[in-house]
Structures are given as structure tokens and as C-alpha cells.
Short mmCIF file of C-alpha atoms in Angstrom, two decimals:
data_model
loop_
_atom_site.label_atom_id
_atom_site.label_comp_id
_atom_site.label_asym_id
_atom_site.label_seq_id
_atom_site.Cartn_x
_atom_site.Cartn_y
_atom_site.Cartn_z
CA MET O 1 -23.20 13.96 -59.16
CA THR O 2 -21.27 11.87 -56.66
CA CYS O 3 -20.94 8.12 -56.92
CA LEU O 4 -22.67 7.71 -53.55
CA ALA O 5 -25.79 9.32 -55.04
CA LEU O 6 -26.05 6.48 -57.57
CA TYR O 7 -27.07 3.75 -55.11
CA ALA O 8 -30.28 2.02 -56.05
CA LEU O 9 -33.03 2.10 -53.44
CA ALA O 10 -33.22 -1.68 -53.04
CA ALA O 11 -30.80 -3.27 -50.59
CA ALA O 12 -30.36 -6.67 -49.00
CA THR O 13 -28.59 -7.61 -45.80
CA PHE O 14 -26.82 -10.87 -45.00
CA ALA O 15 -24.20 -12.09 -42.56
CA ILE O 16 -21.02 -14.15 -42.79
CA GLY O 17 -19.48 -15.09 -39.49
CA THR O 18 -19.53 -12.05 -37.25
CA THR O 19 -19.67 -9.54 -40.09
CA GLU O 20 -22.87 -8.15 -41.54
CA PHE O 21 -22.98 -7.13 -45.20
CA VAL O 22 -25.36 -4.88 -47.09
CA THR O 23 -25.56 -5.30 -50.87
CA VAL O 24 -26.53 -2.23 -52.85
CA GLY O 25 -27.00 -2.19 -56.64
CA LEU O 26 -25.52 0.70 -58.63
CA ILE O 27 -27.08 2.11 -61.78
CA PRO O 28 -25.63 0.20 -64.79
CA GLY O 29 -23.20 2.04 -67.01
CA MET O 30 -22.16 4.61 -64.42
CA ALA O 31 -18.43 4.44 -63.92
CA CYS O 32 -16.72 5.42 -60.72
CA ASN O 33 -13.74 4.28 -58.77
CA LEU O 34 -14.03 4.84 -55.06
CA HIS O 35 -12.48 3.42 -51.92
CA VAL O 36 -13.61 4.94 -48.65
CA THR O 37 -12.94 3.64 -45.17
CA VAL O 38 -15.65 4.52 -42.67
CA ALA O 39 -15.17 4.02 -38.94
CA ASN O 40 -16.94 0.89 -37.71
CA LEU O 41 -18.42 0.19 -41.15
CA GLY O 42 -15.50 -1.40 -42.93
CA SER O 43 -14.58 -0.41 -46.49
CA ILE O 44 -16.66 0.70 -49.45
CA ALA O 45 -15.22 -0.26 -52.83
CA THR O 46 -16.72 0.12 -56.31
CA LYS O 47 -15.65 -0.34 -59.92
CA PRO O 48 -17.09 0.67 -63.32
CA GLY O 49 -20.25 -0.87 -64.73
CA PRO O 50 -23.07 -2.88 -63.14
CA MET O 51 -21.92 -4.11 -59.76
CA LEU O 52 -22.73 -4.87 -56.16
CA LEU O 53 -21.41 -2.81 -53.29
CA TYR O 54 -20.52 -4.67 -50.10
CA VAL O 55 -20.39 -2.83 -46.81
CA GLY O 56 -19.01 -4.93 -43.97
CA ARG O 57 -20.03 -4.14 -40.42
CA PRO O 58 -18.88 -6.18 -37.41
CA ARG O 59 -21.81 -7.27 -35.29
CA GLU O 60 -20.10 -6.22 -32.11
CA PHE O 61 -22.80 -5.70 -29.50
CA ASP O 62 -23.62 -7.22 -26.16
CA GLU O 63 -26.84 -9.19 -26.63
CA GLN O 64 -27.67 -9.18 -22.91
CA ASP O 65 -27.12 -5.43 -22.77
CA ALA O 66 -29.45 -5.09 -25.76
CA VAL O 67 -32.13 -7.11 -23.94
CA ALA O 68 -31.70 -4.90 -20.87
CA ARG O 69 -32.15 -1.76 -22.98
CA ALA O 70 -35.19 -3.26 -24.68
CA SER O 71 -36.59 -4.08 -21.23
CA ALA O 72 -36.24 -0.44 -20.17
CA LEU O 73 -37.94 0.72 -23.38
CA PHE O 74 -40.88 -1.68 -23.04
CA HIS O 75 -41.15 -0.76 -19.34
CA ARG O 76 -41.32 2.92 -20.19
CA ARG O 77 -43.62 2.76 -23.22
CA GLY O 78 -45.48 -0.55 -23.05
CA TYR O 79 -45.69 -3.31 -25.66
CA HIS O 80 -48.14 -1.83 -28.14
CA ALA O 81 -46.66 1.69 -28.10
CA THR O 82 -43.15 0.38 -28.84
CA SER O 83 -42.56 -0.15 -32.54
CA THR O 84 -39.91 -2.24 -34.24
CA ARG O 85 -38.34 1.02 -35.40
CA ASP O 86 -38.23 2.26 -31.79
CA LEU O 87 -36.41 -0.92 -30.80
CA GLY O 88 -33.99 -0.62 -33.69
CA ASP O 89 -33.18 2.96 -32.74
CA GLU O 90 -32.73 2.06 -29.08
CA LEU O 91 -30.50 -0.95 -29.81
CA SER O 92 -28.73 0.57 -32.84
CA LEU O 93 -29.84 -2.35 -35.03
CA ASN O 94 -31.43 -2.28 -38.46
CA PRO O 95 -34.67 -4.28 -38.89
CA SER O 96 -32.98 -7.32 -40.49
CA SER O 97 -30.39 -7.51 -37.71
CA LEU O 98 -33.10 -7.14 -35.09
CA TYR O 99 -35.17 -9.99 -36.53
CA ARG O 100 -32.14 -12.20 -37.10
CA THR O 101 -30.95 -11.77 -33.52
CA PHE O 102 -34.22 -11.81 -31.58
CA GLY O 103 -36.84 -13.27 -33.93
CA ASP O 104 -39.55 -10.64 -33.77
CA LYS O 105 -40.88 -7.89 -31.52
CA HIS O 106 -42.94 -10.28 -29.40
CA ALA O 107 -40.01 -12.65 -28.86
CA LEU O 108 -37.82 -9.73 -27.76
CA PHE O 109 -40.59 -8.50 -25.47
CA LEU O 110 -40.72 -11.87 -23.72
CA ARG O 111 -36.94 -11.91 -23.31
CA ALA O 112 -37.11 -8.38 -21.93
CA LEU O 113 -39.84 -9.40 -19.48
CA ASP O 114 -37.80 -12.42 -18.36
CA HIS O 115 -34.75 -10.20 -17.86
CA TYR O 116 -36.72 -7.72 -15.78
CA GLN O 117 -38.28 -10.38 -13.58
CA ALA O 118 -34.93 -12.10 -13.01
CA CYS O 119 -33.48 -8.79 -11.81
CA GLU O 120 -36.55 -8.08 -9.67
CA SER O 121 -36.42 -11.54 -8.12
CA ILE O 122 -32.82 -11.02 -7.04
CA ARG O 123 -33.62 -7.54 -5.72
CA ASN O 124 -36.64 -8.76 -3.75
CA SER O 125 -34.83 -11.78 -2.33
CA GLU O 126 -31.96 -9.63 -1.09
CA ALA O 127 -34.27 -6.99 0.42
CA LEU O 128 -36.50 -9.53 2.20
CA ALA O 129 -33.56 -11.58 3.48
CA VAL O 130 -32.23 -8.66 5.53
CA GLU O 131 -32.05 -9.49 9.23
CA GLY O 132 -34.23 -7.51 11.60
CA PRO O 133 -37.84 -7.23 12.78
CA VAL O 134 -40.07 -8.46 9.97
CA ARG O 135 -42.33 -5.39 10.10
CA GLU O 136 -39.30 -3.18 9.43
CA VAL O 137 -38.01 -5.47 6.71
CA LEU O 138 -41.37 -5.41 4.94
CA ARG O 139 -41.79 -1.66 5.47
CA ASP O 140 -38.39 -0.84 3.98
CA TRP O 141 -39.05 -3.13 1.02
CA PHE O 142 -42.47 -1.55 0.38
CA TYR O 143 -40.95 1.92 0.66
CA SER O 144 -38.33 1.05 -1.94
CA MET O 145 -41.14 0.20 -4.36
CA VAL O 146 -42.90 3.56 -4.07
CA ASP O 147 -40.04 6.03 -3.63
CA ALA O 148 -39.07 8.35 -6.46
CA ALA O 149 -37.41 6.43 -9.32
CA ALA O 150 -36.23 7.05 -12.86
CA MET O 151 -38.48 4.19 -14.04
CA PRO O 152 -41.62 4.20 -11.84
CA GLY O 153 -44.00 1.31 -11.61
CA CYS O 154 -43.37 -2.34 -12.40
CA PHE O 155 -42.84 -3.76 -15.90
CA VAL O 156 -44.59 -7.02 -14.96
CA ILE O 157 -47.64 -5.27 -13.51
CA ASN O 158 -47.75 -2.87 -16.45
CA SER O 159 -47.71 -5.85 -18.82
CA ALA O 160 -50.49 -7.58 -16.87
CA VAL O 161 -52.67 -4.47 -17.15
CA GLU O 162 -51.87 -3.90 -20.84
CA MET O 163 -52.01 -7.47 -22.14
CA GLY O 164 -54.60 -8.97 -19.81
CA THR O 165 -55.09 -12.65 -20.67
CA ASP O 166 -54.90 -12.15 -24.44
CA ASP O 167 -51.29 -13.33 -24.66
CA PRO O 168 -50.70 -16.75 -23.02
CA ASP O 169 -46.90 -16.34 -23.03
CA THR O 170 -47.14 -13.07 -21.11
CA THR O 171 -49.84 -14.43 -18.80
CA ARG O 172 -47.63 -17.36 -17.76
CA ARG O 173 -44.77 -15.01 -16.95
CA VAL O 174 -46.98 -12.59 -15.05
CA ASN O 175 -48.51 -15.39 -12.97
CA ALA O 176 -45.09 -16.86 -12.22
CA ALA O 177 -43.81 -13.44 -11.13
CA PHE O 178 -46.85 -12.86 -8.91
CA ASN O 179 -46.49 -16.28 -7.29
CA ASP O 180 -42.77 -15.75 -6.76
CA THR O 181 -43.27 -12.43 -5.00
CA THR O 182 -46.21 -13.61 -2.92
CA GLY O 183 -44.17 -16.63 -1.83
CA ALA O 184 -41.28 -14.39 -0.81
CA ILE O 185 -43.60 -12.27 1.36
CA ALA O 186 -45.12 -15.37 2.96
CA LYS O 187 -41.63 -16.60 3.81
CA VAL O 188 -40.89 -13.38 5.70
CA LEU O 189 -44.21 -13.62 7.53
CA ARG O 190 -43.49 -17.20 8.60
CA ARG O 191 -40.15 -16.02 9.91
CA GLY O 192 -41.99 -13.45 12.00
CA VAL O 193 -44.40 -16.06 13.37
CA GLU O 194 -41.54 -18.39 14.27
CA ALA O 195 -39.70 -15.56 16.03
CA GLY O 196 -42.80 -14.64 18.03
CA GLU O 197 -43.05 -11.21 16.36
CA LEU O 198 -46.37 -12.00 14.70
CA ALA O 199 -49.48 -13.80 15.94
CA ALA O 200 -49.09 -17.58 16.02
CA ASP O 201 -52.42 -18.05 14.24
CA LEU O 202 -51.61 -15.64 11.39
CA ASP O 203 -52.57 -17.08 8.00
CA THR O 204 -49.26 -16.26 6.31
CA ASP O 205 -50.34 -17.25 2.80
CA ALA O 206 -53.56 -15.22 2.85
CA THR O 207 -51.80 -12.25 4.45
CA ALA O 208 -49.01 -12.40 1.86
CA ASP O 209 -51.63 -12.41 -0.89
CA LEU O 210 -53.33 -9.37 0.62
CA LEU O 211 -50.05 -7.48 1.05
CA TYR O 212 -48.99 -8.20 -2.50
CA THR O 213 -52.37 -7.12 -3.87
CA THR O 214 -51.89 -3.89 -1.93
CA LEU O 215 -48.40 -3.52 -3.40
CA ILE O 216 -49.75 -3.93 -6.94
CA GLY O 217 -52.12 -1.01 -6.37
CA LEU O 218 -49.32 1.07 -4.87
CA ARG O 219 -47.06 0.46 -7.86
CA VAL O 220 -49.80 1.43 -10.29
CA ARG O 221 -50.22 4.67 -8.33
CA HIS O 222 -46.45 5.07 -8.33
CA ARG O 223 -46.41 4.88 -12.12
CA ALA O 224 -49.25 7.39 -12.24
CA GLY O 225 -47.00 9.87 -10.44
CA HIS O 226 -48.70 9.93 -7.06
CA ASP O 227 -46.78 11.54 -4.21
CA SER O 228 -44.34 9.16 -2.52
CA LYS O 229 -45.22 10.50 0.95
CA ARG O 230 -48.84 9.52 0.45
CA LEU O 231 -47.81 6.11 -0.81
CA ARG O 232 -45.54 5.59 2.19
CA ALA O 233 -48.45 6.49 4.47
CA ALA O 234 -50.54 3.85 2.70
CA VAL O 235 -47.75 1.31 3.27
CA ASP O 236 -47.73 2.09 7.00
CA GLN O 237 -51.49 1.64 7.19
CA ALA O 238 -51.37 -1.64 5.28
CA LEU O 239 -48.72 -3.08 7.60
CA ASN O 240 -50.86 -2.23 10.63
CA MET O 241 -52.77 -5.42 9.86
CA LEU O 242 -49.80 -7.30 11.30
CA ASP O 243 -50.33 -5.79 14.79
#
């Protein structure tokens, strides 16, 4: 029997500085002398008799990158279908490291949602700030939301559908995201009115709300795998209201 087979089942994890340690009890009375160096895990050293084994592992990971990967996982699977084990596997973190770094699954979910919305806000702002006729700017932006993508649909909208109003923290983020996007659309519409491209009496706020509500439906259909050509046709029809 090898010494490594003598580890007790119970283990505890703690951290000192940037190194994480796992303590493992060995069966008393079993003597072995072992020193093994394992890549990225530090050194394993034991001695005869009852003892503790310390395995050092540098906590060298990019926290923001971990949040981004968690965001993609929650986007793909949803909150309830994503387990703590799924997150640990995706981020290459054991449960204790995951909780120590992010708190709990819900706290990581909120950070992931914030990350996603921050990225979406930048993307939307850049797309809607493009110079050109406002109908074309809006059309191209809508198209980008319904074209084929590796991660279809919208994480924020998915979360709104899944969580409803049961989770106040998620609800606040969803409402803020909706208001942010609706405001960005209204800004483009006002630009069109000022440039004489759109009717002077256009209610830009109400129209922005209608267009965004349409976009929400389109993105749900996008996630459901509906054909992008049909969704583009729906975009064209929706923008006809601006004529």
C-alpha cells in the first residue's frame, strides 16, 4: 500500500498570504518518508507517526477573468441550474476557495450580472453612437442582437424571466439595465428628431420604450433558436414605425 493511500478522508483548507494550504490527517502509526514535488501544487512532505500533511498551492488566478467565466456560465445555464460544483469546475476552484473569494453562489451571480451589464452598456453605447442616419444606426444595432452568436439571448433578460421579482438584488439590476438601454435608444431618437430625420412630434421616450420591449421579445426568440432572417425581418417591420 502506498503512503498516498493512507490519507484520512477529512481535510481542511486555509490560506496564508497568497498560498492556500490543505491539511490532511494520516492514519496514526503508519510510517513513511516521502517528498514529492507536484507542478503548481508545491511540495508534499511526510514523516513517521501521526502527522499533518500540508500542500501549498499559490492562489494565482485573475479574479476578473473568473467573474467573466462565471458570467458566461450563468448566461448559458441560468442561476438555478448552475451549481456550486459547476462554478468550481468552471473556475478551477475548490468549494472553500470559491466561498472565500466570492462569498457564495448568489454573491458571485450578482457580480457576474454586473460584469455582463457593464460590458453590454459599453457595447450598446459604442453601437448607438455611430454617426449616420438614425434608422440605419438602430437597424444595425438591432441586427447585432439577433444574428447568430455563440451565446444567444441576453443574460439580463434571461435573469428577469427566471428570477422574476423574487430576488430584490437581481430586480434592481434588471431594472437599472432596462432603464439604461431604453435611455440610450431615446437619445438616438432625439438625435434623429433634432436632425430632421424623424417627426418633430415623435414621443421619443414612449417610442424608445416600445422599441426596447420589442427587442426583449426578439432576444428571447434569439435564445430559443429562431431563424436570424426572420428576426431581422421583424426588426425591419418594427422600425417602420419611425416612418
